[in-house]
PDB file of C-alpha atoms in Angstrom:
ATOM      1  CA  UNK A   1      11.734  -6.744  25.538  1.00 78.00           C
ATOM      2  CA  UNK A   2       8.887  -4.383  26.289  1.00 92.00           C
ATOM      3  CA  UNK A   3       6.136  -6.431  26.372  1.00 95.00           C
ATOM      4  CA  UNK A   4       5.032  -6.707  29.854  1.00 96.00           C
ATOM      5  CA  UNK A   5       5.234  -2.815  30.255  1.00 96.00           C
ATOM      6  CA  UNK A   6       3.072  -2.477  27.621  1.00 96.00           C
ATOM      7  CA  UNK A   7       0.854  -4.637  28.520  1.00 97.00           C
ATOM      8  CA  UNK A   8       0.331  -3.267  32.281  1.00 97.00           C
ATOM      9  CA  UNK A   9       0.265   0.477  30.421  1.00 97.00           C
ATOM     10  CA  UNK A  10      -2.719  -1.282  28.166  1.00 97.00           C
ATOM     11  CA  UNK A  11      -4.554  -2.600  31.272  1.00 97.00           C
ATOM     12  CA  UNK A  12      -4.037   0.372  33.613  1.00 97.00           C
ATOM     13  CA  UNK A  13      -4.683   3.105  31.204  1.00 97.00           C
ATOM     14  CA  UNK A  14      -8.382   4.139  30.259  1.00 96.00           C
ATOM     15  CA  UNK A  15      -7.248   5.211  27.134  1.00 96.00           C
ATOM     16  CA  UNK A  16      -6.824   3.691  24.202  1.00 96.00           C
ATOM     17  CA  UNK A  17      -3.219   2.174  23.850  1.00 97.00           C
ATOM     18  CA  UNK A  18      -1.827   1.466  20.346  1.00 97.00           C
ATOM     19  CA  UNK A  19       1.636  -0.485  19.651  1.00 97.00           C
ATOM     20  CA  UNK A  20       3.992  -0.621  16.969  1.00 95.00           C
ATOM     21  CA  UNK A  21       7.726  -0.961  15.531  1.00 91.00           C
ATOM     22  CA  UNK A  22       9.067  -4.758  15.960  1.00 90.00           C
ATOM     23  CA  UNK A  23       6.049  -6.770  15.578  1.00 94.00           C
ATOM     24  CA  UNK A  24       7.031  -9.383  13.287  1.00 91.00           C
ATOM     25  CA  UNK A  25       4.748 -12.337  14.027  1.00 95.00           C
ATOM     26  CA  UNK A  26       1.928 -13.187  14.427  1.00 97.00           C
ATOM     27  CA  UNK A  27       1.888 -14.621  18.163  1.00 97.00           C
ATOM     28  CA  UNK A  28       3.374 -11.510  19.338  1.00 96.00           C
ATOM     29  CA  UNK A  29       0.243  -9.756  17.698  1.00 98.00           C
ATOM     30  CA  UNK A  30      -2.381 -11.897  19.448  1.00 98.00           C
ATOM     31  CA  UNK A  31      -0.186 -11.401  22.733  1.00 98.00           C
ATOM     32  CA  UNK A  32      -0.626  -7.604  22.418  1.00 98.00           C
ATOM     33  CA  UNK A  33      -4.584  -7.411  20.962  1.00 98.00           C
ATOM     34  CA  UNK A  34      -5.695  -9.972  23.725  1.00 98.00           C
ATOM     35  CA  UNK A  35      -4.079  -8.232  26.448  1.00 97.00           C
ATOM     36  CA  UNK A  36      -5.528  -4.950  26.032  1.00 97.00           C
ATOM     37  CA  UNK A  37      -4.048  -3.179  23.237  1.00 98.00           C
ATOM     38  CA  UNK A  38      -6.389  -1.370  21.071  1.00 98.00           C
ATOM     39  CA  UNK A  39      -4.572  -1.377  18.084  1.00 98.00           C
ATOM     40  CA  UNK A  40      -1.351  -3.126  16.579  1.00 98.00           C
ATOM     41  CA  UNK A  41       0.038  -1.671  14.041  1.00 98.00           C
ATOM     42  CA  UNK A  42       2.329  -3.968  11.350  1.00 98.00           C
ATOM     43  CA  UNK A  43       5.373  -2.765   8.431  1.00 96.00           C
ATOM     44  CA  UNK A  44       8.005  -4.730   7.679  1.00 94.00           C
ATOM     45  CA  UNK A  45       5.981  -7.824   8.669  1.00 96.00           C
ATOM     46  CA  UNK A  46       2.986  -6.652   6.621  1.00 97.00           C
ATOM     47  CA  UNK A  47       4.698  -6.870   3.495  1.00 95.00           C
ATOM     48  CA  UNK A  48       6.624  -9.623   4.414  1.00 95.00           C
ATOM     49  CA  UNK A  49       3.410 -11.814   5.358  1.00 97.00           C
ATOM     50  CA  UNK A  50       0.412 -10.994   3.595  1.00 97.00           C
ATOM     51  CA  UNK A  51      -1.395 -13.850   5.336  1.00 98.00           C
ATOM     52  CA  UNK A  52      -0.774 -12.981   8.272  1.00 98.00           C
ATOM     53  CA  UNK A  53      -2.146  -9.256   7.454  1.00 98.00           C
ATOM     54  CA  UNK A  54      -5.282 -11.105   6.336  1.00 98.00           C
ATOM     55  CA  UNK A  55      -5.930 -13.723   9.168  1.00 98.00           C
ATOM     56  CA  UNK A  56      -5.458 -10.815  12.061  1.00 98.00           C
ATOM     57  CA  UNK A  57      -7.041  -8.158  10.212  1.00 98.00           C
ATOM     58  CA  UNK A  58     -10.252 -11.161  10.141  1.00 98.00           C
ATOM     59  CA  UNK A  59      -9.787 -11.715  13.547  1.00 98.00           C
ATOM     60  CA  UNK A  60      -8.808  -8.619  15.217  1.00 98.00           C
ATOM     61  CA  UNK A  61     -11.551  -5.590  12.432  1.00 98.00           C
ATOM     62  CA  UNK A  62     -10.292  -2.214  12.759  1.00 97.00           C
ATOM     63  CA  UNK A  63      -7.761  -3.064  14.925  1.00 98.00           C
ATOM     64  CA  UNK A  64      -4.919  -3.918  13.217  1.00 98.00           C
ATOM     65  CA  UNK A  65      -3.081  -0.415  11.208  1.00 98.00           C
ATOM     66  CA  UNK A  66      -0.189  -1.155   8.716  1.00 98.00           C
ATOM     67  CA  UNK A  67       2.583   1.777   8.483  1.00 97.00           C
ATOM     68  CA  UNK A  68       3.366   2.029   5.396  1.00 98.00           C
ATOM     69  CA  UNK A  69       7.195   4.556   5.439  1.00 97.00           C
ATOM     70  CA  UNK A  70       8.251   5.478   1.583  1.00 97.00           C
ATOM     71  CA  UNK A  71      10.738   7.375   0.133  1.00 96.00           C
ATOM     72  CA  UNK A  72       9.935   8.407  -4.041  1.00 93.00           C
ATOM     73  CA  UNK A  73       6.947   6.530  -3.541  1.00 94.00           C
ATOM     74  CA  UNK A  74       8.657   3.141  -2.982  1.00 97.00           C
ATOM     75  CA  UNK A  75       7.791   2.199   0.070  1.00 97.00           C
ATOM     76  CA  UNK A  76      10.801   1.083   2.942  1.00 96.00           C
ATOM     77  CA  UNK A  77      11.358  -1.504   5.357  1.00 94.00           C
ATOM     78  CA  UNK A  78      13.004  -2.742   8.535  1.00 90.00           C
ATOM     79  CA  UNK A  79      14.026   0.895   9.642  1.00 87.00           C
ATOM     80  CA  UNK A  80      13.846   2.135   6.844  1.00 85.00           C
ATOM     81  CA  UNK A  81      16.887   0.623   5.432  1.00 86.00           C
ATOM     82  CA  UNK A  82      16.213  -1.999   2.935  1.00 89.00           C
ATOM     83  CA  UNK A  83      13.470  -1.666  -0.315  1.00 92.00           C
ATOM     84  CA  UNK A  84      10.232  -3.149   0.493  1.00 92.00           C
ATOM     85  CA  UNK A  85       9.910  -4.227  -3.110  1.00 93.00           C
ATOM     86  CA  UNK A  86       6.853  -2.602  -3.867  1.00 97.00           C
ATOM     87  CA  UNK A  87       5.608   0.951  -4.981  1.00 98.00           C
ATOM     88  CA  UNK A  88       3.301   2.924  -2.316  1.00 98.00           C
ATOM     89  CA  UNK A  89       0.685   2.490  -4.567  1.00 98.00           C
ATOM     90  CA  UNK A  90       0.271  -1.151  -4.844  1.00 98.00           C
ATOM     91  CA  UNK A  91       1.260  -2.034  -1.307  1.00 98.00           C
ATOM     92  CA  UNK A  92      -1.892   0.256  -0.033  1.00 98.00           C
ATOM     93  CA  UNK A  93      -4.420  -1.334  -2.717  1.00 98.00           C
ATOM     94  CA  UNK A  94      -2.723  -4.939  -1.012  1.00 98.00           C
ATOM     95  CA  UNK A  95      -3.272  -3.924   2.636  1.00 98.00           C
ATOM     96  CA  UNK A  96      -7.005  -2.515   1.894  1.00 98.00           C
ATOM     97  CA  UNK A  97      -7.396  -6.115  -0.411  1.00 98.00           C
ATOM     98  CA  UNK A  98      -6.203  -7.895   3.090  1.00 98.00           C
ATOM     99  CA  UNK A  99      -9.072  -6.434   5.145  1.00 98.00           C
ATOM    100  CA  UNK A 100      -7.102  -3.440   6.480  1.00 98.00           C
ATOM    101  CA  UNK A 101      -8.682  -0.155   7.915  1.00 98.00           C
ATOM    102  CA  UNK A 102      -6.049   2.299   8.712  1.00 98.00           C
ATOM    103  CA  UNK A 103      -2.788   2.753   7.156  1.00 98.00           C
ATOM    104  CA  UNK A 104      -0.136   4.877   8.486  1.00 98.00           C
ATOM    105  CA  UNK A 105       1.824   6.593   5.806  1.00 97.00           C
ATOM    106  CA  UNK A 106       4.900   8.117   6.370  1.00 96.00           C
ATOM    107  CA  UNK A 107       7.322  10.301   3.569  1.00 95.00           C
ATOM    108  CA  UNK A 108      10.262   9.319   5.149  1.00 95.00           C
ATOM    109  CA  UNK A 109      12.278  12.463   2.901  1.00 93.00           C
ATOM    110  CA  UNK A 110      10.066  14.570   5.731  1.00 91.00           C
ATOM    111  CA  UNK A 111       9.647  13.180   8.341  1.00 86.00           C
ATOM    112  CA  UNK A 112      10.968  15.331  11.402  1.00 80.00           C
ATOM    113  CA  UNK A 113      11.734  18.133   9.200  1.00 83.00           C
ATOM    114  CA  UNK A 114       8.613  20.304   9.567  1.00 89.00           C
ATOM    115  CA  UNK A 115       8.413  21.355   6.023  1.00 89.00           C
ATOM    116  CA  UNK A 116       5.228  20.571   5.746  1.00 89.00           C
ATOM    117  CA  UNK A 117       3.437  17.073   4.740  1.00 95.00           C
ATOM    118  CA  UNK A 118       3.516  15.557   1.282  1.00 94.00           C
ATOM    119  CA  UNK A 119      -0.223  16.823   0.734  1.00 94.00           C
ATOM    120  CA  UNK A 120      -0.181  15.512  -3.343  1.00 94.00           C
ATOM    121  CA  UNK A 121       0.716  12.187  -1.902  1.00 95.00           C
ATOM    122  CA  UNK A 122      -2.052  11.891   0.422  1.00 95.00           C
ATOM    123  CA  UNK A 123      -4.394  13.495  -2.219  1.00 94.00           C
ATOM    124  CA  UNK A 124      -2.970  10.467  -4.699  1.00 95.00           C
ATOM    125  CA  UNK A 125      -3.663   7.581  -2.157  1.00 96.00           C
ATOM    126  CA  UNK A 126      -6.949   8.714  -1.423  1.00 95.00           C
ATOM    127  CA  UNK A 127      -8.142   8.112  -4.790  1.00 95.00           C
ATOM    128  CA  UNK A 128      -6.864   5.277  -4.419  1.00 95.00           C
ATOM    129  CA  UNK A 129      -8.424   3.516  -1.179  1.00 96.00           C
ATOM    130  CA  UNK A 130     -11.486   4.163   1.237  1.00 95.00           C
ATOM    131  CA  UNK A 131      -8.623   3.222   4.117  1.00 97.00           C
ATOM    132  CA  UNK A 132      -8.565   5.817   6.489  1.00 96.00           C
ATOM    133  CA  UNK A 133      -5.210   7.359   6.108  1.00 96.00           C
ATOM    134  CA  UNK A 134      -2.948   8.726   9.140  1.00 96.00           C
ATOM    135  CA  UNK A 135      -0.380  11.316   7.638  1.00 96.00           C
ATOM    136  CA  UNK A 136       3.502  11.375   9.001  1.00 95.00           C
ATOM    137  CA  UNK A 137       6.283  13.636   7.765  1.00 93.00           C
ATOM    138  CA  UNK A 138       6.810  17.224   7.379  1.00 94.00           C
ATOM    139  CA  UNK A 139       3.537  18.760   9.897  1.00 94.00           C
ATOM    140  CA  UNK A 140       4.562  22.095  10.891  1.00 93.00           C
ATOM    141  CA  UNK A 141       1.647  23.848  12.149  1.00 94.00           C
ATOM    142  CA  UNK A 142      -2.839  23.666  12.513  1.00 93.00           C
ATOM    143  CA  UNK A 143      -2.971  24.625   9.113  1.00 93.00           C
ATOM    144  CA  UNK A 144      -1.323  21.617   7.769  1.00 93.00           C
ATOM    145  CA  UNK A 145      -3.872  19.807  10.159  1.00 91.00           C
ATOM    146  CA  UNK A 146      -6.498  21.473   8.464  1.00 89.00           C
ATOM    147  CA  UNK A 147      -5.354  21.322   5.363  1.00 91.00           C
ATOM    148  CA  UNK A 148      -4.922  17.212   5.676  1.00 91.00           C
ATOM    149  CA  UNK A 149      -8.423  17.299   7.372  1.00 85.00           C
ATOM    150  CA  UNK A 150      -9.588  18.316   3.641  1.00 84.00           C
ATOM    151  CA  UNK A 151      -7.384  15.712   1.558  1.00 72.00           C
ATOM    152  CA  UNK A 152      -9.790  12.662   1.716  1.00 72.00           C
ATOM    153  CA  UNK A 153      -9.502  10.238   4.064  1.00 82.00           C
ATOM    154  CA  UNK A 154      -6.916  11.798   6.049  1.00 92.00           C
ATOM    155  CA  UNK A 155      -8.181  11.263   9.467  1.00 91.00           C
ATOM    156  CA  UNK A 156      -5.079  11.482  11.761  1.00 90.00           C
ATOM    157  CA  UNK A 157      -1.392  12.922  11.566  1.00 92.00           C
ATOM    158  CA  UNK A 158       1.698  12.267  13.638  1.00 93.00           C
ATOM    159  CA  UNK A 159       2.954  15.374  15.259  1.00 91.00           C
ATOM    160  CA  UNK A 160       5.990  14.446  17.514  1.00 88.00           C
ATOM    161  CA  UNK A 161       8.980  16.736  15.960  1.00 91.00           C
ATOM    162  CA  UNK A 162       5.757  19.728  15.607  1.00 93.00           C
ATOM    163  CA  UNK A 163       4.899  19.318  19.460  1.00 92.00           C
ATOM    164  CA  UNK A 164       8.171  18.562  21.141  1.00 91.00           C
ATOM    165  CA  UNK A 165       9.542  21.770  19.186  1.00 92.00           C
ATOM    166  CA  UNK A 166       6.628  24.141  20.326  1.00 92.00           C
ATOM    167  CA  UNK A 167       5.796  24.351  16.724  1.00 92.00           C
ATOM    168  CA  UNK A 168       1.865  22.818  17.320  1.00 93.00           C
ATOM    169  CA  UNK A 169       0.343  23.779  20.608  1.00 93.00           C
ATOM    170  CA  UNK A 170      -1.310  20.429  21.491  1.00 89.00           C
ATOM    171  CA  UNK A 171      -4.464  22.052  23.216  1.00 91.00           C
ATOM    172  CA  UNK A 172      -5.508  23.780  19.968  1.00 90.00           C
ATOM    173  CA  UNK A 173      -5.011  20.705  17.647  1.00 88.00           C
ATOM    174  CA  UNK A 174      -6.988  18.752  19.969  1.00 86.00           C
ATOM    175  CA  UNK A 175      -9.830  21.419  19.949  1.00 86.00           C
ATOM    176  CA  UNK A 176      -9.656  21.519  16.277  1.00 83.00           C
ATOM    177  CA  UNK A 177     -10.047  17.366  16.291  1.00 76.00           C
ATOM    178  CA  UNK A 178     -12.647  17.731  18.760  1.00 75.00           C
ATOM    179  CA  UNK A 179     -14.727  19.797  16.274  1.00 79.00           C
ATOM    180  CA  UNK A 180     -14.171  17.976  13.121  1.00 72.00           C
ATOM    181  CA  UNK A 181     -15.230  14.949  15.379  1.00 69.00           C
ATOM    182  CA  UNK A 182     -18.438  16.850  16.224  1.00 74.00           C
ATOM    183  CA  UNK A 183     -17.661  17.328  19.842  1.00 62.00           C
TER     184      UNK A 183
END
């Protein structure tokens, strides 16, 4: 329904744009990544189609993420509403096996409740994969941030609830980025 403002926000911006939530084939993938999206990022079709993972994360490197929502480490689908059939576990060793870079991972029991992110789940999954890992759930403040910043390959967190709330001033999380970066 969105597509054409997302495409003119890809094309004006000079900024990266990244899109996700409803992709569930392949065509609409190719639609977004060729018209100026920097990054697509895949769930509920991800598990659903491993091929497809596979042929866009060959054709499209490093630009396709896969969120990856769970809830007692099973991981969730379609809006979080239905069992994905698979254990966190497995489904990241799958998505890393099918050429993916990123994964989004998201404890669903903490999401928007700033208690704090599931730190011994992040610390578990990067054992378990050289995938760069974007945290979701529970971030309350710059010392979770730096905290995650330690844990692996945590490279990124989703802050919304933190921001919106005043709970994460955004200037000071971006300075912190900016130095971890090197900048």
């Amino acid at each position: 329904m969105n597509d054409a403002l997302i495409l003119q926000t890809a094309q004006a911006l000079s900024i990266p744009v990244e899109v996700g939530g409803g992709i569930r084939n392949e065509s609409q993938a190719r639609m977004y990544l060729d018209g100026g999206v920097e990054r697509v990022i895949l769930s509920t079709a991800a598990l659903a189609d491993l091929n497809l993972v596979k042929r866009l994360a060959k054709d499209y490197p490093g630009r396709i993420a896969v969120g990856l929502d769970c809830k007692d480490s099973r991981v969730k689908v379609s809006g979080w509403l239905e069992d994905g059939g698979v254990m966190i576990e497995d489904a990241v060793q799958m998505m890393e096996e099918a050429g993916i870079q990123t994964l989004i991972v998201t404890d669903i029991c903490r999401d928007g409740m700033l208690s704090g992110p599931s730190y011994e789940l992040y610390r578990k999954l990067s054992k378990l994969t050289t995938c760069d890992l974007i945290a979701s759930g529970g971030i309350a403040s710059l010392e979770d941030l730096e905290q995650l910043e330690k844990d692996g390959n945590v490279v990124g967190a989703i802050t919304g609830k933190a921001i919106y709330s005043g709970a994460i001033d955004l200037k000071p999380a971006l300075m912190m980025l900016n130095k971890a970066k090197g900048k």
